mmCIF file of C-alpha atoms in Angstrom:
data_model
loop_
_atom_site.group_PDB
_atom_site.id
_atom_site.type_symbol
_atom_site.label_atom_id
_atom_site.label_comp_id
_atom_site.label_asym_id
_atom_site.label_seq_id
_atom_site.Cartn_x
_atom_site.Cartn_y
_atom_site.Cartn_z
ATOM 1 C CA MET A 1 14.256 22.307 -3.445
ATOM 2 C CA THR A 2 10.680 21.780 -2.275
ATOM 3 C CA ASP A 3 10.038 21.762 1.456
ATOM 4 C CA ALA A 4 8.807 18.270 2.391
ATOM 5 C CA ALA A 5 6.198 19.842 4.670
ATOM 6 C CA ALA A 6 4.644 21.443 1.605
ATOM 7 C CA LEU A 7 4.261 18.118 -0.234
ATOM 8 C CA PRO A 8 1.122 15.945 0.028
ATOM 9 C CA GLY A 9 1.144 14.072 3.312
ATOM 10 C CA GLN A 10 4.286 15.850 4.569
ATOM 11 C CA PRO A 11 6.830 13.118 3.725
ATOM 12 C CA ARG A 12 9.543 12.696 6.305
ATOM 13 C CA GLY A 13 12.373 12.771 3.755
ATOM 14 C CA THR A 14 14.955 10.148 2.880
ATOM 15 C CA VAL A 15 13.830 6.530 3.120
ATOM 16 C CA VAL A 16 16.144 4.629 5.459
ATOM 17 C CA SER A 17 16.105 1.534 7.590
ATOM 18 C CA GLY A 18 15.448 2.331 11.229
ATOM 19 C CA PRO A 19 12.785 3.422 13.720
ATOM 20 C CA ALA A 20 9.816 5.327 12.302
ATOM 21 C CA THR A 21 7.538 5.458 15.357
ATOM 22 C CA ALA A 22 7.772 4.185 18.928
ATOM 23 C CA ARG A 23 6.624 0.741 17.747
ATOM 24 C CA ALA A 24 7.535 0.492 14.048
ATOM 25 C CA VAL A 25 10.976 -0.062 12.522
ATOM 26 C CA ASN A 26 11.617 -0.107 8.780
ATOM 27 C CA VAL A 27 13.983 -2.558 7.111
ATOM 28 C CA LEU A 28 14.335 -1.334 3.525
ATOM 29 C CA ALA A 29 14.613 -4.048 0.876
ATOM 30 C CA PRO A 30 17.222 -3.610 -1.891
ATOM 31 C CA ASN A 31 14.686 -3.730 -4.736
ATOM 32 C CA ALA A 32 14.431 -0.088 -5.795
ATOM 33 C CA SER A 33 12.767 0.542 -9.171
ATOM 34 C CA ALA A 34 10.357 2.893 -10.888
ATOM 35 C CA MET A 35 7.490 0.825 -9.474
ATOM 36 C CA THR A 36 8.881 0.180 -5.973
ATOM 37 C CA LEU A 37 10.445 3.642 -5.427
ATOM 38 C CA ASP A 38 13.308 3.268 -2.904
ATOM 39 C CA GLY A 39 12.427 -0.396 -2.353
ATOM 40 C CA THR A 40 9.915 -2.292 -0.251
ATOM 41 C CA ASN A 41 9.494 -1.160 3.341
ATOM 42 C CA THR A 42 9.403 -4.251 5.547
ATOM 43 C CA TRP A 43 7.899 -3.231 8.881
ATOM 44 C CA LEU A 44 8.973 -4.723 12.216
ATOM 45 C CA VAL A 45 6.319 -3.766 14.781
ATOM 46 C CA SER A 46 6.302 -4.397 18.531
ATOM 47 C CA GLU A 47 5.643 -2.907 21.916
ATOM 48 C CA PRO A 48 8.829 -1.261 23.197
ATOM 49 C CA ASP A 49 9.020 -3.482 26.291
ATOM 50 C CA SER A 50 7.958 -6.729 24.594
ATOM 51 C CA GLU A 51 10.160 -9.598 23.441
ATOM 52 C CA LEU A 52 7.733 -10.410 20.594
ATOM 53 C CA ALA A 53 7.471 -8.651 17.245
ATOM 54 C CA VAL A 54 5.280 -8.800 14.149
ATOM 55 C CA VAL A 55 6.634 -8.409 10.616
ATOM 56 C CA ILE A 56 4.478 -6.857 7.910
ATOM 57 C CA ASP A 57 5.478 -7.608 4.303
ATOM 58 C CA PRO A 58 8.783 -9.545 4.337
ATOM 59 C CA GLY A 59 9.310 -8.301 0.786
ATOM 60 C CA PRO A 60 11.029 -9.984 -2.154
ATOM 61 C CA LEU A 61 12.718 -13.364 -2.055
ATOM 62 C CA ASP A 62 16.098 -11.902 -1.129
ATOM 63 C CA GLU A 63 17.949 -13.986 1.442
ATOM 64 C CA ALA A 64 20.132 -11.141 2.661
ATOM 65 C CA HIS A 65 17.119 -8.894 3.199
ATOM 66 C CA LEU A 66 15.129 -11.552 5.034
ATOM 67 C CA ARG A 67 18.066 -12.242 7.325
ATOM 68 C CA ALA A 68 18.525 -8.490 7.861
ATOM 69 C CA VAL A 69 14.942 -8.297 9.136
ATOM 70 C CA ILE A 70 15.639 -11.104 11.595
ATOM 71 C CA ALA A 71 18.917 -9.507 12.670
ATOM 72 C CA THR A 72 17.169 -6.191 13.278
ATOM 73 C CA ALA A 73 14.718 -7.921 15.594
ATOM 74 C CA GLU A 74 17.451 -9.842 17.407
ATOM 75 C CA GLN A 75 19.541 -6.716 17.935
ATOM 76 C CA ALA A 76 16.513 -5.186 19.677
ATOM 77 C CA GLY A 77 16.145 -8.271 21.873
ATOM 78 C CA LYS A 78 13.007 -9.442 20.097
ATOM 79 C CA ARG A 79 11.708 -12.638 18.525
ATOM 80 C CA ILE A 80 9.510 -12.507 15.435
ATOM 81 C CA ALA A 81 6.244 -14.206 16.357
ATOM 82 C CA LEU A 82 4.002 -13.539 13.346
ATOM 83 C CA THR A 83 4.158 -12.469 9.703
ATOM 84 C CA LEU A 84 1.389 -10.446 8.029
ATOM 85 C CA LEU A 85 0.866 -9.474 4.390
ATOM 86 C CA THR A 86 -0.811 -6.331 3.076
ATOM 87 C CA HIS A 87 -1.360 -8.035 -0.314
ATOM 88 C CA GLY A 88 0.139 -10.618 -2.591
ATOM 89 C CA HIS A 89 2.313 -8.673 -5.037
ATOM 90 C CA PRO A 90 5.786 -10.266 -5.178
ATOM 91 C CA ASP A 91 7.665 -7.186 -3.960
ATOM 92 C CA HIS A 92 5.713 -7.530 -0.688
ATOM 93 C CA ALA A 93 5.013 -11.238 -0.369
ATOM 94 C CA GLU A 94 7.417 -13.331 -2.459
ATOM 95 C CA GLY A 95 9.794 -13.806 0.456
ATOM 96 C CA ALA A 96 7.089 -14.798 2.932
ATOM 97 C CA GLY A 97 7.521 -18.555 2.561
ATOM 98 C CA ARG A 98 11.265 -18.460 3.083
ATOM 99 C CA PHE A 99 10.856 -15.957 5.915
ATOM 100 C CA ALA A 100 8.444 -18.349 7.616
ATOM 101 C CA GLU A 101 11.061 -21.091 7.338
ATOM 102 C CA LEU A 102 13.725 -18.871 8.865
ATOM 103 C CA THR A 103 11.552 -17.638 11.744
ATOM 104 C CA GLY A 104 9.135 -20.500 12.336
ATOM 105 C CA THR A 105 6.230 -18.082 12.061
ATOM 106 C CA LYS A 106 2.833 -18.415 10.476
ATOM 107 C CA VAL A 107 1.880 -16.113 7.628
ATOM 108 C CA ARG A 108 -1.534 -14.461 7.767
ATOM 109 C CA ALA A 109 -3.095 -12.832 4.698
ATOM 110 C CA LEU A 110 -6.496 -12.182 3.201
ATOM 111 C CA ASP A 111 -5.804 -14.450 0.219
ATOM 112 C CA PRO A 112 -5.867 -18.117 1.336
ATOM 113 C CA ALA A 113 -3.206 -18.929 -1.271
ATOM 114 C CA LEU A 114 -0.712 -16.738 0.598
ATOM 115 C CA ARG A 115 -1.320 -18.118 4.079
ATOM 116 C CA LEU A 116 0.931 -20.467 5.987
ATOM 117 C CA GLY A 117 -1.149 -21.777 8.869
ATOM 118 C CA ASP A 118 -4.827 -22.007 9.629
ATOM 119 C CA GLU A 119 -5.605 -18.340 10.293
ATOM 120 C CA GLY A 120 -6.282 -15.728 7.659
ATOM 121 C CA LEU A 121 -7.084 -12.049 7.924
ATOM 122 C CA ALA A 122 -10.370 -10.207 7.545
ATOM 123 C CA ALA A 123 -11.726 -6.717 8.083
ATOM 124 C CA GLY A 124 -12.242 -5.984 11.747
ATOM 125 C CA ASN A 125 -9.756 -8.565 13.008
ATOM 126 C CA VAL A 126 -7.704 -7.382 15.977
ATOM 127 C CA ILE A 127 -4.239 -8.907 16.227
ATOM 128 C CA ARG A 128 -2.604 -8.920 19.647
ATOM 129 C CA THR A 129 0.983 -10.074 20.021
ATOM 130 C CA GLY A 130 3.168 -9.298 23.016
ATOM 131 C CA GLY A 131 0.850 -6.476 24.060
ATOM 132 C CA LEU A 132 0.852 -4.974 20.573
ATOM 133 C CA GLU A 133 -2.530 -4.254 19.000
ATOM 134 C CA LEU A 134 -3.068 -4.089 15.230
ATOM 135 C CA ARG A 135 -6.496 -3.640 13.656
ATOM 136 C CA VAL A 136 -7.138 -5.015 10.176
ATOM 137 C CA VAL A 137 -8.715 -2.572 7.722
ATOM 138 C CA ALA A 138 -10.019 -3.882 4.389
ATOM 139 C CA THR A 139 -8.760 -1.598 1.614
ATOM 140 C CA PRO A 140 -9.359 -3.319 -1.743
ATOM 141 C CA GLY A 141 -8.709 -1.385 -4.919
ATOM 142 C CA HIS A 142 -4.987 -1.521 -5.640
ATOM 143 C CA THR A 143 -5.635 -5.268 -5.558
ATOM 144 C CA SER A 144 -8.679 -7.197 -4.414
ATOM 145 C CA ASP A 145 -6.759 -8.560 -1.404
ATOM 146 C CA SER A 146 -5.233 -5.288 -0.174
ATOM 147 C CA LEU A 147 -5.299 -4.669 3.572
ATOM 148 C CA CYS A 148 -4.044 -1.935 5.868
ATOM 149 C CA PHE A 149 -3.116 -2.273 9.533
ATOM 150 C CA HIS A 150 -4.150 0.370 12.050
ATOM 151 C CA LEU A 151 -1.636 0.811 14.879
ATOM 152 C CA PRO A 152 -3.684 2.796 17.433
ATOM 153 C CA ALA A 153 -0.928 3.236 19.989
ATOM 154 C CA ASP A 154 1.174 5.183 17.475
ATOM 155 C CA ARG A 155 -1.815 6.827 15.763
ATOM 156 C CA ALA A 156 -0.471 5.266 12.586
ATOM 157 C CA VAL A 157 -1.634 3.104 9.699
ATOM 158 C CA LEU A 158 0.486 0.709 7.654
ATOM 159 C CA THR A 159 -0.846 1.045 4.122
ATOM 160 C CA GLY A 160 1.067 -1.336 1.860
ATOM 161 C CA ASP A 161 0.481 -0.006 -1.661
ATOM 162 C CA THR A 162 -2.869 1.650 -0.923
ATOM 163 C CA ILE A 163 -1.066 4.906 -0.089
ATOM 164 C CA LEU A 164 2.592 5.384 -0.999
ATOM 165 C CA GLY A 165 5.080 7.708 0.588
ATOM 166 C CA ARG A 166 5.714 9.414 -2.733
ATOM 167 C CA GLY A 167 3.554 9.749 -5.841
ATOM 168 C CA THR A 168 0.392 7.715 -6.277
ATOM 169 C CA THR A 169 -0.357 4.038 -6.649
ATOM 170 C CA VAL A 170 -1.956 2.116 -9.509
ATOM 171 C CA VAL A 171 -5.298 0.379 -9.562
ATOM 172 C CA ALA A 172 -4.102 -2.985 -10.847
ATOM 173 C CA HIS A 173 -7.002 -3.790 -13.193
ATOM 174 C CA PRO A 174 -8.682 -6.225 -13.619
ATOM 175 C CA ASP A 175 -8.020 -7.475 -10.084
ATOM 176 C CA GLY A 176 -8.110 -3.931 -8.725
ATOM 177 C CA ARG A 177 -11.268 -1.840 -9.126
ATOM 178 C CA LEU A 178 -11.506 1.928 -8.925
ATOM 179 C CA GLY A 179 -14.820 2.011 -7.074
ATOM 180 C CA ASP A 180 -13.360 -0.236 -4.379
ATOM 181 C CA TYR A 181 -10.249 1.924 -4.208
ATOM 182 C CA LEU A 182 -12.206 5.143 -3.716
ATOM 183 C CA ASP A 183 -14.225 3.478 -0.943
ATOM 184 C CA SER A 184 -10.964 2.345 0.678
ATOM 185 C CA LEU A 185 -9.525 5.859 0.603
ATOM 186 C CA ARG A 186 -12.674 7.149 2.275
ATOM 187 C CA ARG A 187 -12.331 4.415 4.891
ATOM 188 C CA LEU A 188 -8.783 5.564 5.601
ATOM 189 C CA ARG A 189 -9.956 9.162 5.768
ATOM 190 C CA SER A 190 -12.388 8.140 8.500
ATOM 191 C CA LEU A 191 -9.440 6.738 10.478
ATOM 192 C CA THR A 192 -7.801 10.145 10.349
ATOM 193 C CA VAL A 193 -10.990 11.963 11.357
ATOM 194 C CA ASP A 194 -12.531 9.561 13.863
ATOM 195 C CA ASP A 195 -9.520 7.663 15.226
ATOM 196 C CA GLY A 196 -6.815 10.311 15.223
ATOM 197 C CA VAL A 197 -4.490 8.594 12.771
ATOM 198 C CA HIS A 198 -1.833 11.058 11.619
ATOM 199 C CA THR A 199 1.076 8.901 10.400
ATOM 200 C CA VAL A 200 1.225 6.748 7.259
ATOM 201 C CA LEU A 201 3.757 3.918 7.246
ATOM 202 C CA PRO A 202 3.699 3.002 3.539
ATOM 203 C CA GLY A 203 4.900 -0.046 1.656
ATOM 204 C CA HIS A 204 7.186 2.178 -0.446
ATOM 205 C CA GLY A 205 8.607 5.646 0.036
ATOM 206 C CA PRO A 206 9.002 7.861 3.086
ATOM 207 C CA VAL A 207 6.810 8.002 6.170
ATOM 208 C CA LEU A 208 4.016 10.581 5.863
ATOM 209 C CA GLU A 209 3.322 12.842 8.819
ATOM 210 C CA ASP A 210 -0.068 14.105 7.594
ATOM 211 C CA ALA A 211 -2.274 11.089 6.945
ATOM 212 C CA GLN A 212 -5.416 13.121 6.297
ATOM 213 C CA GLY A 213 -3.588 15.368 3.853
ATOM 214 C CA ALA A 214 -2.297 12.309 2.006
ATOM 215 C CA VAL A 215 -5.763 10.766 1.724
ATOM 216 C CA GLU A 216 -7.315 14.023 0.542
ATOM 217 C CA PHE A 217 -4.568 14.370 -2.078
ATOM 218 C CA TYR A 218 -5.197 10.825 -3.322
ATOM 219 C CA LEU A 219 -8.950 11.413 -3.578
ATOM 220 C CA ALA A 220 -8.432 14.692 -5.458
ATOM 221 C CA HIS A 221 -5.868 13.076 -7.760
ATOM 222 C CA ARG A 222 -8.245 10.237 -8.620
ATOM 223 C CA ALA A 223 -11.087 12.659 -9.348
ATOM 224 C CA HIS A 224 -8.790 14.698 -11.606
ATOM 225 C CA ARG A 225 -7.535 11.655 -13.525
ATOM 226 C CA LEU A 226 -11.076 10.331 -13.900
ATOM 227 C CA ALA A 227 -12.206 13.642 -15.389
ATOM 228 C CA GLN A 228 -9.233 13.602 -17.773
ATOM 229 C CA VAL A 229 -10.050 10.083 -18.945
ATOM 230 C CA GLU A 230 -13.721 10.963 -19.433
ATOM 231 C CA THR A 231 -12.752 13.994 -21.524
ATOM 232 C CA ALA A 232 -10.307 11.927 -23.588
ATOM 233 C CA VAL A 233 -13.074 9.457 -24.440
ATOM 234 C CA GLU A 234 -15.428 12.308 -25.323
ATOM 235 C CA ASP A 235 -12.715 13.631 -27.644
ATOM 236 C CA GLY A 236 -12.702 10.354 -29.549
ATOM 237 C CA LEU A 237 -9.823 8.346 -28.092
ATOM 238 C CA VAL A 238 -10.947 4.765 -28.469
ATOM 239 C CA THR A 239 -8.303 2.545 -26.847
ATOM 240 C CA PRO A 240 -6.770 2.444 -23.360
ATOM 241 C CA GLU A 241 -3.349 2.869 -24.974
ATOM 242 C CA ALA A 242 -4.432 6.081 -26.682
ATOM 243 C CA VAL A 243 -5.930 7.401 -23.453
ATOM 244 C CA VAL A 244 -2.688 6.678 -21.590
ATOM 245 C CA ALA A 245 -0.593 8.465 -24.220
ATOM 246 C CA HIS A 246 -2.836 11.516 -23.928
ATOM 247 C CA VAL A 247 -3.570 11.691 -20.201
ATOM 248 C CA TYR A 248 -0.155 10.499 -18.995
ATOM 249 C CA ALA A 249 1.925 12.365 -21.585
ATOM 250 C CA ASP A 250 3.961 14.025 -18.816
ATOM 251 C CA VAL A 251 4.728 10.721 -17.067
ATOM 252 C CA ASP A 252 7.850 8.635 -17.734
ATOM 253 C CA ARG A 253 6.979 6.204 -20.528
ATOM 254 C CA SER A 254 8.413 3.328 -18.482
ATOM 255 C CA LEU A 255 5.373 3.761 -16.217
ATOM 256 C CA TRP A 256 2.805 3.705 -19.023
ATOM 257 C CA PRO A 257 2.120 -0.061 -18.758
ATOM 258 C CA ALA A 258 1.174 0.428 -15.090
ATOM 259 C CA ALA A 259 -0.786 3.569 -15.984
ATOM 260 C CA GLU A 260 -2.760 1.464 -18.466
ATOM 261 C CA TRP A 261 -3.996 -0.714 -15.577
ATOM 262 C CA SER A 262 -5.380 2.402 -13.905
ATOM 263 C CA VAL A 263 -6.884 3.698 -17.147
ATOM 264 C CA ARG A 264 -8.670 0.398 -17.743
ATOM 265 C CA ALA A 265 -10.016 0.600 -14.186
ATOM 266 C CA GLN A 266 -11.146 4.184 -14.806
ATOM 267 C CA LEU A 267 -12.873 3.246 -18.053
ATOM 268 C CA GLU A 268 -14.657 0.394 -16.308
ATOM 269 C CA TYR A 269 -15.774 2.781 -13.556
ATOM 270 C CA LEU A 270 -17.053 5.333 -16.087
ATOM 271 C CA ARG A 271 -18.979 2.652 -17.995
ATOM 272 C CA ASP A 272 -20.463 1.215 -14.811
ATOM 273 C CA HIS A 273 -21.696 4.675 -13.790
ATOM 274 C CA GLY A 274 -23.115 5.480 -17.232
ATOM 275 C CA LEU A 275 -20.663 8.341 -17.771
ATOM 276 C CA ILE A 276 -19.408 7.038 -21.122
ATOM 277 C CA PRO A 277 -21.525 5.167 -23.681
ATOM 278 C CA GLY A 278 -20.002 1.721 -23.737
ATOM 279 C CA GLY A 279 -16.461 3.079 -23.690
ATOM 280 C CA PRO A 280 -13.239 1.521 -24.998
ATOM 281 C CA GLU A 281 -12.418 -2.059 -24.189
#
């Protein structure tokens, strides 16, 4: 067995519902899969002495899960005052409309199509609810609308799918772009260096205790994959499918369709930077 402390980001271990930091509680959705790992982490965030809480990513449209989030808040003596979305993928956002009905909250997101209410979200926004402070960090790349939320009081960042608690995420081409994703990882690295962030509260998988280590691992992984894709093209592979079969040969084939999104994003990046002549389409 590998020591968790030796793994990238120092994952905490088993993913469970319950407190993760002084201000963040996880309610794990029952939607485990190869793509969602143990399921979606729905985060209930509040100041310890406040009666108000914020929910980040209600998760799938699963009535029992949505009611479990509400029950978790009520058991702690809190009322959910606001719902936020890291991005619009269904495993994070599909339940938001029903959750808003159940709680009477507004839903704030970067994408106007996902909002319920007049207010959206944008980079640099500071959200204050019941004494809690969350800072919005724009992190496009996994999707164009991906956001993270910096929780300064816990020296933590809630990352949605931008950084996972286990493995690596996909760049969901064509909406997601690799250049944007690399910039977003560097932006998160600056939070670890300049703002003292050390904990990652991901959208899937375990909490990571070493945020900087996780970001550095992701950047190194992307550079390695990009070099592999460039070499595959130089060796004459002419379709994204062929590149996936070669570069991701050691990855479960059930994940190849998602890997193809990332490969298409990598090919686009290589073409845009003049590193391959035209490249596969």
